[in-house]
N, CA, C and O atoms as a GROMACS GRO file, in nm:
protein
  292
    1UNK      N    1   2.407  -1.070   1.165
    1UNK     CA    2   2.313  -0.967   1.206
    1UNK      C    3   2.203  -1.029   1.291
    1UNK      O    4   2.147  -1.133   1.256
    2UNK      N    5   2.172  -0.965   1.401
    2UNK     CA    6   2.070  -1.015   1.493
    2UNK      C    7   1.931  -0.996   1.433
    2UNK      O    8   1.903  -0.893   1.372
    3UNK      N    9   1.844  -1.096   1.451
    3UNK     CA   10   1.708  -1.085   1.399
    3UNK      C   11   1.630  -0.980   1.477
    3UNK      O   12   1.646  -0.968   1.599
    4UNK      N   13   1.546  -0.904   1.407
    4UNK     CA   14   1.476  -0.793   1.470
    4UNK      C   15   1.370  -0.837   1.569
    4UNK      O   16   1.332  -0.758   1.655
    5UNK      N   17   1.320  -0.961   1.560
    5UNK     CA   18   1.218  -1.002   1.658
    5UNK      C   19   1.278  -1.013   1.797
    5UNK      O   20   1.205  -1.016   1.896
    6UNK      N   21   1.410  -1.019   1.806
    6UNK     CA   22   1.476  -1.029   1.935
    6UNK      C   23   1.535  -0.895   1.981
    6UNK      O   24   1.602  -0.890   2.084
    7UNK      N   25   1.511  -0.790   1.906
    7UNK     CA   26   1.570  -0.661   1.940
    7UNK      C   27   1.492  -0.591   2.050
    7UNK      O   28   1.375  -0.621   2.076
    8UNK      N   29   1.557  -0.498   2.114
    8UNK     CA   30   1.494  -0.417   2.218
    8UNK      C   31   1.379  -0.337   2.158
    8UNK      O   32   1.274  -0.322   2.222
    9UNK      N   33   1.398  -0.287   2.038
    9UNK     CA   34   1.294  -0.208   1.973
    9UNK      C   35   1.168  -0.290   1.947
    9UNK      O   36   1.056  -0.242   1.965
   10UNK      N   37   1.188  -0.415   1.906
   10UNK     CA   38   1.072  -0.502   1.880
   10UNK      C   39   0.998  -0.532   2.010
   10UNK      O   40   0.876  -0.527   2.015
   11UNK      N   41   1.072  -0.563   2.114
   11UNK     CA   42   1.009  -0.591   2.244
   11UNK      C   43   0.930  -0.470   2.293
   11UNK      O   44   0.821  -0.484   2.348
   12UNK      N   45   0.986  -0.350   2.273
   12UNK     CA   46   0.918  -0.227   2.313
   12UNK      C   47   0.786  -0.213   2.237
   12UNK      O   48   0.683  -0.183   2.297
   13UNK      N   49   0.789  -0.234   2.106
   13UNK     CA   50   0.669  -0.220   2.024
   13UNK      C   51   0.562  -0.322   2.067
   13UNK      O   52   0.444  -0.289   2.074
   14UNK      N   53   0.604  -0.444   2.094
   14UNK     CA   54   0.511  -0.549   2.138
   14UNK      C   55   0.444  -0.508   2.270
   14UNK      O   56   0.323  -0.523   2.285
   15UNK      N   57   0.522  -0.458   2.363
   15UNK     CA   58   0.464  -0.414   2.490
   15UNK      C   59   0.366  -0.298   2.471
   15UNK      O   60   0.263  -0.293   2.537
   16UNK      N   61   0.399  -0.208   2.382
   16UNK     CA   62   0.311  -0.095   2.355
   16UNK      C   63   0.182  -0.140   2.286
   16UNK      O   64   0.075  -0.085   2.311
   17UNK      N   65   0.192  -0.240   2.198
   17UNK     CA   66   0.072  -0.294   2.133
   17UNK      C   67  -0.022  -0.354   2.237
   17UNK      O   68  -0.143  -0.330   2.234
   18UNK      N   69   0.034  -0.431   2.330
   18UNK     CA   70  -0.049  -0.491   2.435
   18UNK      C   71  -0.112  -0.382   2.522
   18UNK      O   72  -0.230  -0.388   2.555
   19UNK      N   73  -0.032  -0.284   2.559
   19UNK     CA   74  -0.081  -0.175   2.644
   19UNK      C   75  -0.193  -0.098   2.575
   19UNK      O   76  -0.295  -0.066   2.637
   20UNK      N   77  -0.175  -0.068   2.446
   20UNK     CA   78  -0.276   0.007   2.371
   20UNK      C   79  -0.406  -0.071   2.362
   20UNK      O   80  -0.514  -0.013   2.375
   21UNK      N   81  -0.397  -0.201   2.340
   21UNK     CA   82  -0.518  -0.284   2.333
   21UNK      C   83  -0.592  -0.281   2.465
   21UNK      O   84  -0.714  -0.265   2.468
   22UNK      N   85  -0.519  -0.296   2.574
   22UNK     CA   86  -0.582  -0.296   2.706
   22UNK      C   87  -0.642  -0.160   2.739
   22UNK      O   88  -0.752  -0.152   2.795
   23UNK      N   89  -0.572  -0.053   2.705
   23UNK     CA   90  -0.624   0.082   2.729
   23UNK      C   91  -0.750   0.108   2.647
   23UNK      O   92  -0.837   0.184   2.690
   24UNK      N   93  -0.759   0.045   2.530
   24UNK     CA   94  -0.878   0.059   2.446
   24UNK      C   95  -0.993  -0.028   2.497
   24UNK      O   96  -1.105  -0.019   2.447
   25UNK      N   97  -0.964  -0.113   2.595
   25UNK     CA   98  -1.067  -0.200   2.651
   25UNK      C   99  -1.107  -0.313   2.558
   25UNK      O  100  -1.222  -0.358   2.560
   26UNK      N  101  -1.013  -0.358   2.475
   26UNK     CA  102  -1.042  -0.462   2.377
   26UNK      C  103  -0.967  -0.590   2.410
   26UNK      O  104  -0.855  -0.587   2.461
   27UNK      N  105  -1.031  -0.702   2.380
   27UNK     CA  106  -0.965  -0.831   2.392
   27UNK      C  107  -0.902  -0.870   2.260
   27UNK      O  108  -0.931  -0.811   2.156
   28UNK      N  109  -0.816  -0.969   2.263
   28UNK     CA  110  -0.750  -1.014   2.141
   28UNK      C  111  -0.850  -1.060   2.036
   28UNK      O  112  -0.833  -1.032   1.917
   29UNK      N  113  -0.954  -1.129   2.078
   29UNK     CA  114  -1.053  -1.179   1.982
   29UNK      C  115  -1.125  -1.065   1.911
   29UNK      O  116  -1.148  -1.072   1.791
   30UNK      N  117  -1.160  -0.960   1.984
   30UNK     CA  118  -1.229  -0.845   1.924
   30UNK      C  119  -1.138  -0.774   1.825
   30UNK      O  120  -1.181  -0.738   1.716
   31UNK      N  121  -1.012  -0.753   1.863
   31UNK     CA  122  -0.917  -0.686   1.773
   31UNK      C  123  -0.896  -0.772   1.648
   31UNK      O  124  -0.891  -0.720   1.537
   32UNK      N  125  -0.882  -0.901   1.667
   32UNK     CA  126  -0.863  -0.992   1.554
   32UNK      C  127  -0.979  -0.978   1.456
   32UNK      O  128  -0.959  -0.972   1.335
   33UNK      N  129  -1.100  -0.973   1.509
   33UNK     CA  130  -1.218  -0.960   1.423
   33UNK      C  131  -1.216  -0.826   1.349
   33UNK      O  132  -1.244  -0.821   1.229
   34UNK      N  133  -1.183  -0.718   1.420
   34UNK     CA  134  -1.177  -0.585   1.358
   34UNK      C  135  -1.073  -0.577   1.246
   34UNK      O  136  -1.094  -0.509   1.145
   35UNK      N  137  -0.962  -0.647   1.265
   35UNK     CA  138  -0.852  -0.642   1.167
   35UNK      C  139  -0.862  -0.752   1.061
   35UNK      O  140  -0.787  -0.752   0.964
   36UNK      N  141  -0.953  -0.846   1.080
   36UNK     CA  142  -0.968  -0.954   0.984
   36UNK      C  143  -0.856  -1.058   0.991
   36UNK      O  144  -0.815  -1.115   0.890
   37UNK      N  145  -0.808  -1.082   1.113
   37UNK     CA  146  -0.704  -1.182   1.134
   37UNK      C  147  -0.753  -1.278   1.243
   37UNK      O  148  -0.858  -1.256   1.303
   38UNK      N  149  -0.678  -1.383   1.266
   38UNK     CA  150  -0.717  -1.480   1.369
   38UNK      C  151  -0.669  -1.436   1.507
   38UNK      O  152  -0.578  -1.354   1.519
   39UNK      N  153  -0.732  -1.491   1.609
   39UNK     CA  154  -0.688  -1.463   1.746
   39UNK      C  155  -0.548  -1.518   1.766
   39UNK      O  156  -0.468  -1.461   1.841
   40UNK      N  157  -0.518  -1.628   1.701
   40UNK     CA  158  -0.385  -1.688   1.708
   40UNK      C  159  -0.279  -1.591   1.655
   40UNK      O  160  -0.170  -1.580   1.711
   41UNK      N  161  -0.312  -1.523   1.547
   41UNK     CA  162  -0.221  -1.422   1.490
   41UNK      C  163  -0.194  -1.313   1.594
   41UNK      O  164  -0.080  -1.272   1.615
   42UNK      N  165  -0.302  -1.265   1.658
   42UNK     CA  166  -0.288  -1.161   1.760
   42UNK      C  167  -0.199  -1.208   1.874
   42UNK      O  168  -0.114  -1.133   1.922
   43UNK      N  169  -0.219  -1.331   1.917
   43UNK     CA  170  -0.139  -1.386   2.025
   43UNK      C  171   0.008  -1.390   1.988
   43UNK      O  172   0.094  -1.358   2.070
   44UNK      N  173   0.037  -1.430   1.865
   44UNK     CA  174   0.177  -1.437   1.820
   44UNK      C  175   0.240  -1.298   1.809
   44UNK      O  176   0.357  -1.281   1.843
   45UNK      N  177   0.163  -1.201   1.764
   45UNK     CA  178   0.214  -1.064   1.756
   45UNK      C  179   0.246  -1.014   1.898
   45UNK      O  180   0.353  -0.959   1.922
   46UNK      N  181   0.152  -1.034   1.990
   46UNK     CA  182   0.170  -0.983   2.126
   46UNK      C  183   0.271  -1.061   2.209
   46UNK      O  184   0.318  -1.012   2.311
   47UNK      N  185   0.305  -1.181   2.166
   47UNK     CA  186   0.409  -1.256   2.237
   47UNK      C  187   0.546  -1.236   2.173
   47UNK      O  188   0.646  -1.288   2.221
   48UNK      N  189   0.550  -1.160   2.063
   48UNK     CA  190   0.676  -1.132   1.997
   48UNK      C  191   0.721  -1.238   1.899
   48UNK      O  192   0.833  -1.232   1.848
   49UNK      N  193   0.637  -1.336   1.873
   49UNK     CA  194   0.672  -1.445   1.782
   49UNK      C  195   0.652  -1.407   1.636
   49UNK      O  196   0.707  -1.473   1.547
   50UNK      N  197   0.575  -1.304   1.610
   50UNK     CA  198   0.544  -1.264   1.473
   50UNK      C  199   0.571  -1.116   1.455
   50UNK      O  200   0.530  -1.034   1.537
   51UNK      N  201   0.641  -1.084   1.348
   51UNK     CA  202   0.670  -0.944   1.316
   51UNK      C  203   0.554  -0.885   1.237
   51UNK      O  204   0.482  -0.956   1.168
   52UNK      N  205   0.538  -0.755   1.249
   52UNK     CA  206   0.440  -0.685   1.166
   52UNK      C  207   0.511  -0.577   1.087
   52UNK      O  208   0.616  -0.527   1.127
   53UNK      N  209   0.452  -0.540   0.975
   53UNK     CA  210   0.512  -0.434   0.894
   53UNK      C  211   0.445  -0.300   0.925
   53UNK      O  212   0.354  -0.293   1.008
   54UNK      N  213   0.489  -0.196   0.859
   54UNK     CA  214   0.439  -0.062   0.886
   54UNK      C  215   0.291  -0.049   0.856
   54UNK      O  216   0.218   0.018   0.929
   55UNK      N  217   0.245  -0.112   0.749
   55UNK     CA  218   0.104  -0.105   0.713
   55UNK      C  219   0.019  -0.167   0.825
   55UNK      O  220  -0.085  -0.112   0.862
   56UNK      N  221   0.062  -0.280   0.876
   56UNK     CA  222  -0.010  -0.345   0.985
   56UNK      C  223  -0.006  -0.260   1.112
   56UNK      O  224  -0.105  -0.250   1.184
   57UNK      N  225   0.109  -0.199   1.139
   57UNK     CA  226   0.120  -0.113   1.257
   57UNK      C  227   0.022   0.004   1.247
   57UNK      O  228  -0.037   0.044   1.347
   58UNK      N  229   0.007   0.058   1.128
   58UNK     CA  230  -0.090   0.167   1.108
   58UNK      C  231  -0.232   0.119   1.137
   58UNK      O  232  -0.312   0.194   1.193
   59UNK      N  233  -0.264  -0.004   1.098
   59UNK     CA  234  -0.396  -0.059   1.126
   59UNK      C  235  -0.419  -0.073   1.276
   59UNK      O  236  -0.526  -0.040   1.328
   60UNK      N  237  -0.318  -0.122   1.346
   60UNK     CA  238  -0.328  -0.132   1.491
   60UNK      C  239  -0.347   0.007   1.552
   60UNK      O  240  -0.432   0.025   1.640
   61UNK      N  241  -0.270   0.104   1.507
   61UNK     CA  242  -0.278   0.240   1.561
   61UNK      C  243  -0.418   0.298   1.541
   61UNK      O  244  -0.473   0.359   1.633
   62UNK      N  245  -0.476   0.279   1.424
   62UNK     CA  246  -0.613   0.327   1.399
   62UNK      C  247  -0.713   0.257   1.490
   62UNK      O  248  -0.802   0.320   1.547
   63UNK      N  249  -0.698   0.126   1.504
   63UNK     CA  250  -0.790   0.048   1.587
   63UNK      C  251  -0.784   0.092   1.732
   63UNK      O  252  -0.887   0.102   1.799
   64UNK      N  253  -0.664   0.120   1.781
   64UNK     CA  254  -0.645   0.159   1.921
   64UNK      C  255  -0.654   0.310   1.943
   64UNK      O  256  -0.646   0.357   2.056
   65UNK      N  257  -0.672   0.385   1.832
   65UNK     CA  258  -0.680   0.532   1.838
   65UNK      C  259  -0.556   0.592   1.905
   65UNK      O  260  -0.566   0.675   1.995
   66UNK      N  261  -0.442   0.546   1.857
   66UNK     CA  262  -0.312   0.594   1.907
   66UNK      C  263  -0.230   0.645   1.789
   66UNK      O  264  -0.245   0.594   1.678
   67UNK      N  265  -0.142   0.744   1.812
   67UNK     CA  266  -0.051   0.788   1.705
   67UNK      C  267   0.058   0.682   1.685
   67UNK      O  268   0.092   0.608   1.777
   68UNK      N  269   0.112   0.677   1.564
   68UNK     CA  270   0.217   0.579   1.535
   68UNK      C  271   0.334   0.588   1.630
   68UNK      O  272   0.392   0.487   1.668
   69UNK      N  273   0.371   0.710   1.669
   69UNK     CA  274   0.489   0.723   1.756
   69UNK      C  275   0.468   0.665   1.895
   69UNK      O  276   0.564   0.651   1.971
   70UNK      N  277   0.344   0.631   1.931
   70UNK     CA  278   0.317   0.563   2.059
   70UNK      C  279   0.386   0.426   2.061
   70UNK      O  280   0.425   0.379   2.168
   71UNK      N  281   0.401   0.364   1.946
   71UNK     CA  282   0.453   0.228   1.937
   71UNK      C  283   0.602   0.220   1.910
   71UNK      O  284   0.662   0.113   1.914
   72UNK      N  285   0.663   0.334   1.883
   72UNK     CA  286   0.804   0.337   1.842
   72UNK      C  287   0.887   0.408   1.946
   72UNK      O  288   0.852   0.517   1.992
   73UNK      N  289   0.997   0.347   1.984
   73UNK     CA  290   1.087   0.405   2.084
   73UNK      C  291   1.173   0.512   2.023
   73UNK      O  292   1.256   0.572   2.092
   0.00000   0.00000   0.00000
């Protein structure tokens, strides 16, 4: 079974996370501070090296003021 970090769906979600952050006018460091994570963590999420779960996705959605379906293909 192929790992999900390499799936088309994962790449789509990563691109949408980056887009939502930029549309919100936030930098990685600011988002990291808001979510209580490191900037390194944010970089890994946005480069596709780190997976996030549904709870984390909801936190991103609230931070970026986007509906969950914005991030899901």
